[in-house]
XYZ file of C-alpha atoms in Angstrom:
531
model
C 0.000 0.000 0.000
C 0.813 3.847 -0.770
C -1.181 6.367 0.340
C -4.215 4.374 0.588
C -3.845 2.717 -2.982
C -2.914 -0.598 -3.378
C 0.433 -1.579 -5.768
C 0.614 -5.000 -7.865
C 3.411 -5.789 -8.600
C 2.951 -9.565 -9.975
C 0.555 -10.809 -12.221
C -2.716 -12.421 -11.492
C -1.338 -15.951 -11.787
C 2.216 -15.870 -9.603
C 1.531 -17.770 -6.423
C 3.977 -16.632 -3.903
C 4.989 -18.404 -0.969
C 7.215 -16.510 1.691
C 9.516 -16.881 4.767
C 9.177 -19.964 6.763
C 5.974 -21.416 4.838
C 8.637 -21.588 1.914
C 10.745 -23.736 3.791
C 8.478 -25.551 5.341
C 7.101 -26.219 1.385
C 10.440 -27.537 0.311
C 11.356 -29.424 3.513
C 8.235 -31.528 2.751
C 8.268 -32.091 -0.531
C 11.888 -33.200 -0.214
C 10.648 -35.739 2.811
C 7.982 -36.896 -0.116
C 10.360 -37.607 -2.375
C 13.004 -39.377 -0.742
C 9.795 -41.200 1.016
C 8.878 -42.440 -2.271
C 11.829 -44.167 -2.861
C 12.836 -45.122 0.817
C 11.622 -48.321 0.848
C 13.094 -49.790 -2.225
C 16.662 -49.597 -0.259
C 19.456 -52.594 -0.419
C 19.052 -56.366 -0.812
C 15.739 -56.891 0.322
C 14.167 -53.775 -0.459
C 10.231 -53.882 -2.043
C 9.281 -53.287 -5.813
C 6.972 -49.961 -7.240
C 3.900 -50.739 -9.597
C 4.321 -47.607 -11.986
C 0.929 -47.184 -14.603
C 1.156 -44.699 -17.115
C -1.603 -42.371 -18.762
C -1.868 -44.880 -21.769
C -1.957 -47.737 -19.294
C 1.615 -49.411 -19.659
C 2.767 -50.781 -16.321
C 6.289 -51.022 -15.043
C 7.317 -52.854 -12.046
C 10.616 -52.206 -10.459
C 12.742 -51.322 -7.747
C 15.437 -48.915 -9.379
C 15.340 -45.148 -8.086
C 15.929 -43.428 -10.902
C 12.624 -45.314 -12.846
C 10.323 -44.614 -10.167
C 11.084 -40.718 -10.319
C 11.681 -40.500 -13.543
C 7.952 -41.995 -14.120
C 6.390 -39.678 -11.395
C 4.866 -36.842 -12.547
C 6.407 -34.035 -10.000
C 4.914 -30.497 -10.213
C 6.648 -29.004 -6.705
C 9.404 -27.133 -7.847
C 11.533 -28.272 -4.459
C 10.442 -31.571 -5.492
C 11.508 -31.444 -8.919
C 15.389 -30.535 -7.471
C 15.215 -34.118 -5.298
C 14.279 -35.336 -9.082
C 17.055 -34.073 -10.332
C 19.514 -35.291 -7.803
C 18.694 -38.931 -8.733
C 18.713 -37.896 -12.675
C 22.503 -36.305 -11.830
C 23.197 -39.257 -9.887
C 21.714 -42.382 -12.628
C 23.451 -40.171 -15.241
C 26.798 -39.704 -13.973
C 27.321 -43.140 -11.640
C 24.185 -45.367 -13.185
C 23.671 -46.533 -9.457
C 23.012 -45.420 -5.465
C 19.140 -43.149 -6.671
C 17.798 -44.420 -4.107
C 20.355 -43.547 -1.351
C 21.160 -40.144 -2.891
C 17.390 -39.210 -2.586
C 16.976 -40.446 1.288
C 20.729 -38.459 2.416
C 19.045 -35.681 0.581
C 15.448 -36.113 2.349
C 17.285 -36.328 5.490
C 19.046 -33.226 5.033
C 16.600 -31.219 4.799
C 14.077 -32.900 7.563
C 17.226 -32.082 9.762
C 17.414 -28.378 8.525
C 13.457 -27.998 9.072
C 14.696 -29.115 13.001
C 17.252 -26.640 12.899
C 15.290 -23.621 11.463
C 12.907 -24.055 14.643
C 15.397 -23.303 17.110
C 16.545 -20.130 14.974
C 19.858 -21.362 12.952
C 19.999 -18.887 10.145
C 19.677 -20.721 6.524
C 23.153 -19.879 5.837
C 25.031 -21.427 8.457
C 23.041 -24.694 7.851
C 24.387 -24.468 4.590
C 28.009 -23.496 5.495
C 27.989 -26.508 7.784
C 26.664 -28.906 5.333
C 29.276 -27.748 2.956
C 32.145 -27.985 5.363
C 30.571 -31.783 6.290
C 30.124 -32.696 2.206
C 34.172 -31.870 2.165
C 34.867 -33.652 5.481
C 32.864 -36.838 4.361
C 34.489 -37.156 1.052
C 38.169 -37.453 2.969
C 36.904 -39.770 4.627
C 35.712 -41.767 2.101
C 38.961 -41.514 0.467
C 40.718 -43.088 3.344
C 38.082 -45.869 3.417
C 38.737 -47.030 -0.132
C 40.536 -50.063 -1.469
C 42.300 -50.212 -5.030
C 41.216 -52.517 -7.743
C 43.046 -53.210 -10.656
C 41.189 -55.036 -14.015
C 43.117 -57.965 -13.087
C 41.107 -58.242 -10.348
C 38.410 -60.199 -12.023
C 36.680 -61.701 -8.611
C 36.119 -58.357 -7.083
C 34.597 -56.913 -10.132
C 32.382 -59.757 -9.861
C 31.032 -58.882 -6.571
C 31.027 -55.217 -7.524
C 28.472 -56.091 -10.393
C 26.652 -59.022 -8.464
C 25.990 -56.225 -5.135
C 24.346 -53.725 -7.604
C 21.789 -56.350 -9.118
C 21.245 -57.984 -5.426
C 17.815 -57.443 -4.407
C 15.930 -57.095 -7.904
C 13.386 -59.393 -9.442
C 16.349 -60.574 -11.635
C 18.407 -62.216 -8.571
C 18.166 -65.968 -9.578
C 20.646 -64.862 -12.900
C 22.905 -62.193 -11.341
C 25.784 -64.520 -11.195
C 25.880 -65.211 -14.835
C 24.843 -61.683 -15.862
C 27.597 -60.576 -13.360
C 30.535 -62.625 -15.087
C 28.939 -61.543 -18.803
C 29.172 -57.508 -17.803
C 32.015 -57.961 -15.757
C 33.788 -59.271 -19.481
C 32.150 -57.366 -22.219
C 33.480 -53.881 -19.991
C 36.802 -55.511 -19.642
C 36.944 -56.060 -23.655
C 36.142 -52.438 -24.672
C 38.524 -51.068 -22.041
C 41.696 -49.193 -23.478
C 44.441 -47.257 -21.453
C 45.626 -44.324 -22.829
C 48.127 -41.897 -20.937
C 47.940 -44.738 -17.766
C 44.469 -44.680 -17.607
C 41.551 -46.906 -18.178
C 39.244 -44.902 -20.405
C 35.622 -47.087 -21.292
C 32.735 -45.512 -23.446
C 29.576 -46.859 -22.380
C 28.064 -46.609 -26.085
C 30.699 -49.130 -26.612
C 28.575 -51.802 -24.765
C 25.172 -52.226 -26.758
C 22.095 -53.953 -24.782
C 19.669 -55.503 -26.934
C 16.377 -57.375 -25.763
C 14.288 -60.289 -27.057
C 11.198 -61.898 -25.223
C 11.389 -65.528 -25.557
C 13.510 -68.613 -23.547
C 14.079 -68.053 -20.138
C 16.781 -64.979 -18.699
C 19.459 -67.960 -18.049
C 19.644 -67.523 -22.447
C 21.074 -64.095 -21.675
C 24.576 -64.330 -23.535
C 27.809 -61.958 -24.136
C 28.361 -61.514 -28.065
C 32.047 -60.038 -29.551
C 30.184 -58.276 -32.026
C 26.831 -56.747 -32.770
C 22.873 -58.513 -32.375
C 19.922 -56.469 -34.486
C 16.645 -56.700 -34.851
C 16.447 -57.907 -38.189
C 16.530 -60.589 -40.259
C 18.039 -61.595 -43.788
C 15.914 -60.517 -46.679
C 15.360 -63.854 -48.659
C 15.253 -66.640 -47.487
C 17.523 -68.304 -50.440
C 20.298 -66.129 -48.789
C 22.600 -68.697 -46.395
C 21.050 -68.585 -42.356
C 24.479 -68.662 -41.270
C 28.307 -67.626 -42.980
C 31.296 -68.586 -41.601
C 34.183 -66.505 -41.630
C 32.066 -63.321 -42.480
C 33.916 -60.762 -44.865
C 31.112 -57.903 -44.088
C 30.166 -54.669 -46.495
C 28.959 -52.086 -44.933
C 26.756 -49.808 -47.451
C 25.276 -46.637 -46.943
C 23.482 -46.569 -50.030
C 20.926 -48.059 -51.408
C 21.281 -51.397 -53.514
C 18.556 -50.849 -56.154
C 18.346 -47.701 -59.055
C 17.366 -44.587 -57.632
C 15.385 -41.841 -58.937
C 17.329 -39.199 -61.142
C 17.558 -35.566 -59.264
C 15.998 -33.390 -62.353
C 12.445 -34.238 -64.131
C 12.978 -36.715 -67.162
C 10.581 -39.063 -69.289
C 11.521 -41.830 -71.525
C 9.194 -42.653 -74.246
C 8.933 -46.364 -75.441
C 7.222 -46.838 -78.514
C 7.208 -50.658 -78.973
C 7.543 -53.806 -77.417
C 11.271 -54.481 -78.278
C 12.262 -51.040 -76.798
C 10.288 -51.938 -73.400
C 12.379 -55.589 -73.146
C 15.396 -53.916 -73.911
C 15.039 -51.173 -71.185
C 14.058 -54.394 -68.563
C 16.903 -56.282 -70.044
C 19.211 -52.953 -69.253
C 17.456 -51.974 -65.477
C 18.608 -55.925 -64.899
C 21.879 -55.261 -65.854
C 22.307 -52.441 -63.879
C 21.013 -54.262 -60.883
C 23.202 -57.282 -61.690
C 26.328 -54.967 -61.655
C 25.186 -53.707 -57.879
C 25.462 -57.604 -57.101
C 27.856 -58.319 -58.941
C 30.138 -55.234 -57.015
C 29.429 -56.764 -53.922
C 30.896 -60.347 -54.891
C 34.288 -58.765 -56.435
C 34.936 -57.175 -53.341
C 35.052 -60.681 -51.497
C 31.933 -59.668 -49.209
C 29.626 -62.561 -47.857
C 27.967 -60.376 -45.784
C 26.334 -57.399 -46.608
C 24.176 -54.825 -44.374
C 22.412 -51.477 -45.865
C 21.276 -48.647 -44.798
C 18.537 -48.361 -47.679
C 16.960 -50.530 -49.166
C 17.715 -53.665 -51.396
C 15.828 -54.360 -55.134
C 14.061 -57.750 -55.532
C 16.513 -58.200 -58.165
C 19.852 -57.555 -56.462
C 18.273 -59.849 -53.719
C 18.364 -62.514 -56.313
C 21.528 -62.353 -57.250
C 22.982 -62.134 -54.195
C 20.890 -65.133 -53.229
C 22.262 -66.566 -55.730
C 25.937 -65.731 -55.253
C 25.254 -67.241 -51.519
C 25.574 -63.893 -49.911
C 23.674 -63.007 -46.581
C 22.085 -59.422 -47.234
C 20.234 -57.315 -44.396
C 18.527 -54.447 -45.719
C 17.232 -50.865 -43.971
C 19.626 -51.108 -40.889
C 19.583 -48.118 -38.527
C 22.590 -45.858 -38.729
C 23.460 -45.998 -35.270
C 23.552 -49.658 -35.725
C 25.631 -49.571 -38.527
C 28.152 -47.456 -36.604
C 28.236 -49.653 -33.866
C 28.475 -52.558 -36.026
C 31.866 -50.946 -37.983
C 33.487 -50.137 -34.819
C 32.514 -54.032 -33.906
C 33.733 -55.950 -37.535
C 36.287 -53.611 -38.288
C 34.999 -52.382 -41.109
C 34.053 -49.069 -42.982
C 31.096 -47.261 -44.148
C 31.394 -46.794 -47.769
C 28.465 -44.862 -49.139
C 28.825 -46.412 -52.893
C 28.950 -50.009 -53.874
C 31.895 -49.597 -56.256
C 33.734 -48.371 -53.413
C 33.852 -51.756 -51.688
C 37.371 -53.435 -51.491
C 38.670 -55.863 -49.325
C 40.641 -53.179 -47.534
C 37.463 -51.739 -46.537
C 35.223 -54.750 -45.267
C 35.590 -56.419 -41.947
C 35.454 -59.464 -40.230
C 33.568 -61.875 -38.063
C 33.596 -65.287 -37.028
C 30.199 -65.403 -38.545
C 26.899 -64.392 -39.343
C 24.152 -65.608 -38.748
C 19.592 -65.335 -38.517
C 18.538 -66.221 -35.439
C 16.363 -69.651 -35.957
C 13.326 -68.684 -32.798
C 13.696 -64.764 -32.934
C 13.685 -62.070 -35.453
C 17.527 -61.553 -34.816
C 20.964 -61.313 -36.749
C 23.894 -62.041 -34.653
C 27.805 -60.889 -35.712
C 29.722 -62.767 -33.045
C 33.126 -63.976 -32.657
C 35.010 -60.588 -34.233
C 38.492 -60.244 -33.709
C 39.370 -57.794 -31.197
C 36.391 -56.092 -31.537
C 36.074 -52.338 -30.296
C 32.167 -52.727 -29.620
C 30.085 -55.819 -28.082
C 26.824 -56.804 -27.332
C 24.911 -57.961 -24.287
C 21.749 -60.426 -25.542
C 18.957 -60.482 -23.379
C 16.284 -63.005 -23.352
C 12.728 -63.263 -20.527
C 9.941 -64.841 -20.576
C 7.806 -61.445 -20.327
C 8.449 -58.004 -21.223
C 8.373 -56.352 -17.849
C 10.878 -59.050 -16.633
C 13.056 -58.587 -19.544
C 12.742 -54.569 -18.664
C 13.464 -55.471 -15.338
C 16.545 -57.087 -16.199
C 17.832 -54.506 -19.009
C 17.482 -51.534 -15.918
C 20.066 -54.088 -13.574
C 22.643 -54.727 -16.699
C 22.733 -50.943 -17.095
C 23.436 -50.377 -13.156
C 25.953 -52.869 -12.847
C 27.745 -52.232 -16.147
C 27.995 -48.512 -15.177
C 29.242 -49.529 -11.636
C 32.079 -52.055 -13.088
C 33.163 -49.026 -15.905
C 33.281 -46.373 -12.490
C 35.231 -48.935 -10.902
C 37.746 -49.920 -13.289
C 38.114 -46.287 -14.766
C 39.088 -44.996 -10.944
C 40.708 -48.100 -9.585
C 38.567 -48.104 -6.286
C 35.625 -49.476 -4.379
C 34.288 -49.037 -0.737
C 32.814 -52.193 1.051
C 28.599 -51.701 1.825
C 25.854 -52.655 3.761
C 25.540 -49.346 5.795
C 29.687 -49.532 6.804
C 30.974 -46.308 4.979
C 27.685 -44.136 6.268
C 28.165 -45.226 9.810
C 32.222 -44.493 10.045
C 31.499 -40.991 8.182
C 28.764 -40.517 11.008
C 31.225 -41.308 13.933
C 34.034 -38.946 12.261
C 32.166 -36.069 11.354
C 30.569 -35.864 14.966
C 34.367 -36.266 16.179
C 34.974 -33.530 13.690
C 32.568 -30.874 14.320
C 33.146 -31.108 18.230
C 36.553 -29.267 17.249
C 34.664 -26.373 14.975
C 32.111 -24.790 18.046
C 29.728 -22.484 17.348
C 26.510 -22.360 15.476
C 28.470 -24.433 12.542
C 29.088 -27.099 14.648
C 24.672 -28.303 15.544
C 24.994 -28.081 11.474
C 27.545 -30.939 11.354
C 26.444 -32.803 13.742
C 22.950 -32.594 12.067
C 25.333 -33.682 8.847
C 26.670 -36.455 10.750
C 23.449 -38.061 11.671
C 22.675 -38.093 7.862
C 24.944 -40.830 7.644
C 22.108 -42.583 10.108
C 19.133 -42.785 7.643
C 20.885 -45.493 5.196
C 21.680 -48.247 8.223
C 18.701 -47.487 9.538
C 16.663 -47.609 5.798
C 18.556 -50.933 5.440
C 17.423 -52.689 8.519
C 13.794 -51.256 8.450
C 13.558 -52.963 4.904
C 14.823 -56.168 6.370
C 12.624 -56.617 9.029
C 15.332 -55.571 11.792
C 14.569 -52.990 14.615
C 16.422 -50.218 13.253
C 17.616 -48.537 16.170
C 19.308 -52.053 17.841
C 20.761 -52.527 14.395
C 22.155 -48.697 14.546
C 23.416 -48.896 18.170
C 25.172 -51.857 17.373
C 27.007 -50.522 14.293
C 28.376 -47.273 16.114
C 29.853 -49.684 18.539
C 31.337 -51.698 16.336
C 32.783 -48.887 14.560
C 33.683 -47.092 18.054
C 35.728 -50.229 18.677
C 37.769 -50.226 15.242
C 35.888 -51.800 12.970
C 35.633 -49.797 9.806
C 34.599 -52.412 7.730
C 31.421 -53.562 10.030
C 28.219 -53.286 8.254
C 24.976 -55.040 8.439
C 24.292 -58.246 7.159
C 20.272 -58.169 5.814
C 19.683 -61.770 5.904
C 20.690 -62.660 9.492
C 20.736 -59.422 11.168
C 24.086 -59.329 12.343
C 27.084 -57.293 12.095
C 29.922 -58.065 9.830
C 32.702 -57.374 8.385
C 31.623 -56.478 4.938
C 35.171 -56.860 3.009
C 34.818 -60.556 4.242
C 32.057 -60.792 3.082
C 32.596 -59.308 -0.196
C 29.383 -56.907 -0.658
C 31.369 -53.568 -2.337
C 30.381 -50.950 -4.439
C 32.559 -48.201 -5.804
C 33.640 -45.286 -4.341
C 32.516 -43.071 -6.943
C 28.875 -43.766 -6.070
C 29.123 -43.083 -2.684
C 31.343 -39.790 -3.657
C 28.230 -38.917 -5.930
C 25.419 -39.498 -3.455
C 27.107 -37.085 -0.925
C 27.657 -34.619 -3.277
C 24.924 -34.579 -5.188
C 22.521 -34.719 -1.855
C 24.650 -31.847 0.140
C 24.999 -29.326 -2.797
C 21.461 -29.700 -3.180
C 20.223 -29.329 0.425
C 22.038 -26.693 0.421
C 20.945 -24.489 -2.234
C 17.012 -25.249 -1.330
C 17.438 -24.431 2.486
C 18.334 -20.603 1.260
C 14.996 -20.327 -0.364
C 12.677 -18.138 1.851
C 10.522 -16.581 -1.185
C 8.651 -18.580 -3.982
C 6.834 -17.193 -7.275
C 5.599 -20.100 -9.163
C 3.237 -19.100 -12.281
C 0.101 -21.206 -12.205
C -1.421 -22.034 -15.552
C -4.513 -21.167 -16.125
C -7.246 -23.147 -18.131
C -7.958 -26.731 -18.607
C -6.330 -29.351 -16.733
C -4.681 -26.546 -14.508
C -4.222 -27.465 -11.083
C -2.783 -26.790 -7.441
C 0.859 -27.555 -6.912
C 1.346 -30.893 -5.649
């Protein structure tokens, strides 16, 4: 108001929410989010029915799914989102715990907000415990070197414990654990791994034991006559751009045929033509031949003929996989094929009970192929989402030489420390690290609340543990006892955990400063409250 008269200063639709309702707003949706996923924590955590608008269902356990299918409109919310998006995009694993350390942040800085702790300091204190927590977790990590095939093993085989996929994670273990080790190359000392590198392709039918590791390249395709061989041995592959049949000229022309001689001598000439296409592909020594385009009944023929195995109208992306895979190069003419430019495999060969071609057994190949198989399509889903978590978590392991052992050990030692440490800060900063520390609390705790345990006994008895010297003690989900978790071989990388504290802090701390909200509200059909 001035002098009497009211001033608006924001439109008719800008909700604004102010001061400690703010807070309050974000604290809760944060609490929602990480809610959401709590329950789907560690070995024996439970599974989320998803339905979408069109009515496709997805049942799974993975973090990053379950947000990624929620529709979130809170804009505090949508940051928690992101954190597992960051998280699944730079580590592929640990959603699920980045989301609860983050819900538990700020539930903690709701706490300290009551008793008058000014925003800021919460955040200077949760900064000063992200940095303290991550040199800790440097001095609790152990090296791993590629050689070290069993502990990769484990690494993959802990990230796929506890999904619907469990009675295969040993095999599907030893297959990632391999086709990452293959694509691997050190340059300047380092392991450096491209994840495109690794292609994942899916096929309902047999049972998930089928699932196999192929040096080389699967499609979804299949020959295109069946006079062409089903399988070649010792495949000499073309790789074509271009189509195999005569294409249309680029300006406007007309021929006019005036009688029937002229009409079988312009057939006898397009056969010709299309015979030389063939005919291209045999002098170059191919057997094998995939194209982008398409392929002319004719040319089909002949190379049918000629015993050559054609695929026809293959994506791009799978024909640059499939070069990188066979060696070979993309020539976009046929008369450009020569044996310098083809490459090799094993063989080729059509799937007999699926719509498949498989290019296995290349030679040193620089891409490879993980072959799913399931009985049902959201099993087969299910098991795609675990292949993609534990592939990611063997490439962040073998790219930074380290892991960390699990099972709530590396979250209970950072609690212990960072108490120890903020007792030597004082002040204000200090109830902010100790409200840091007792983060750390929530994933134990998740862990044996999902298990059936009484969390606080299992809690109690992992600080003592830990008070007496045992950093690697952790909780053991089946039996309810405490461990030692390098024994017993449950270990993840360190870059996950390094991730999840990171991720969760930085966040926390941006969205505890917030004291003033506009949020535009659209207007018109299907508009709605935020939720």
């Amino acid at each position: 108001m001035l002098a009497g008269q009211p001033i608006v200063v924001l439109r008719d639709n800008v909700e604004r929410t102010r001061g400690h309702e703010a807070q309050q707003s974000n604290i809760l949706a944060a609490k929602a989010i990480a809610s959401a996923v709590r329950t789907t924590l560690g070995p024996r955590g439970m599974d989320k029915m998803l339905v979408s608008p069109s009515g496709d269902v997805t049942i799974t356990n993975d973090g990053a799914t379950i947000l990624r299918e929620l529709s979130v409109q809170h804009p505090g919310a949508k940051m928690m989102v992101e954190v597992a998006e960051t998280q699944d995009d730079e580590v592929g694993d640990g959603t699920t715990t980045a989301c609860i350390l983050g819900g538990a942040m700020m539930e903690r800085a709701g706490v300290m907000l009551a008793k008058e702790i000014h925003p800021t300091v919460i955040a200077h204190g949760y900064r000063m415990g992200m940095e303290k927590a991550l040199e800790i977790l440097k001095d609790l990590t152990i090296t791993v070197t590629p050689e070290d095939r069993e502990i990769l093993l484990q690494i993959a085989s802990t990230s796929m414990t506890g999904k619907s996929i469990e009675s295969v994670k040993e095999k599907v273990a030893g297959i990632i654990v391999d086709a990452v080790k293959s694509i691997a190359e050190e340059k300047d000392g380092k392991l450096v791994i491209d994840e495109d590198d690794v292609m994942v392709t899916k096929e309902v039918g047999e049972t998930m034991n089928d699932a196999e590791l192929v040096k080389g390249v699967v499609i979804n395709k299949k020959r295109v006559s069946d006079g062409m061989p089903r399988k070649v041995v010792g495949a000499k592959v073309a790789l074509l751009a271009q189509p195999l049949e005569i294409t249309k000229t680029q300006v406007k022309s007309k021929i006019k045929i005036s009688g029937s001689e002229q009409l079988a001598a312009f057939g006898e000439q397009e056969r010709e033509s299309l015979k030389k296409l063939a005919d291209a592909v045999r002098d170059a020594g191919a057997n094998v031949v995939f194209c982008q385009k398409g392929i002319a009944d004719a040319v089909q023929y002949y190379l049918a003929k000629y015993g050559i195995f054609a695929v026809e109208d293959v994506k791009e992306n799978d024909m640059k996989f499939m070069a990188k895979a066979v060696g070979g190069v993309i020539v976009n003419k046929v008369h450009e094929l020569s044996p310098e430019v083809l490459g090799t495999a094993g063989y080729v060969e059509q799937v007999e009970d699926a719509e498949l071609v498989k290019i296995a057994e290349c030679t040193n190949p620089k891409a490879v192929t993980i072959l799913l198989r399931g009985s049902t399509q959201h099993l087969i889903d299910e098991l795609e989402r675990a292949v993609e978590d534990a592939r990611r978590v063997v490439q962040d392991a073998l790219e930074d030489r380290t892991f960390v052992v699990g099972g709530g050990s590396v979250e209970t030692e950072m609690m212990l420390k960072i108490r120890e440490y903020a007792a030597t800060v004082g002040g204000r900063i200090q109830i902010a690290l100790e409200a840091f520390a007792d983060v750390f609390e929530e994933v134990p705790k998740t862990l044996a609340e999902n298990s059936g345990f009484d969390p606080i006994d299992k809690v109690v008895a992992l600080k003592q543990a830990h008070a007496q010297g045992q950093k690697y003690a952790g909780l053991n989900v089946y039996t309810g006892e405490i461990i030692d978790m390098k024994e017993e071989r449950v270990f993840e990388p360190a870059r996950v955990k390094k991730q999840a504290i990171m991720s969760a802090a930085e966040m926390a701390s941006m969205l505890i400063r917030v004291d003033d909200m506009f949020v535009t509200v659209k207007k018109g059909p299907g508009a709605g409250p935020m939720a």
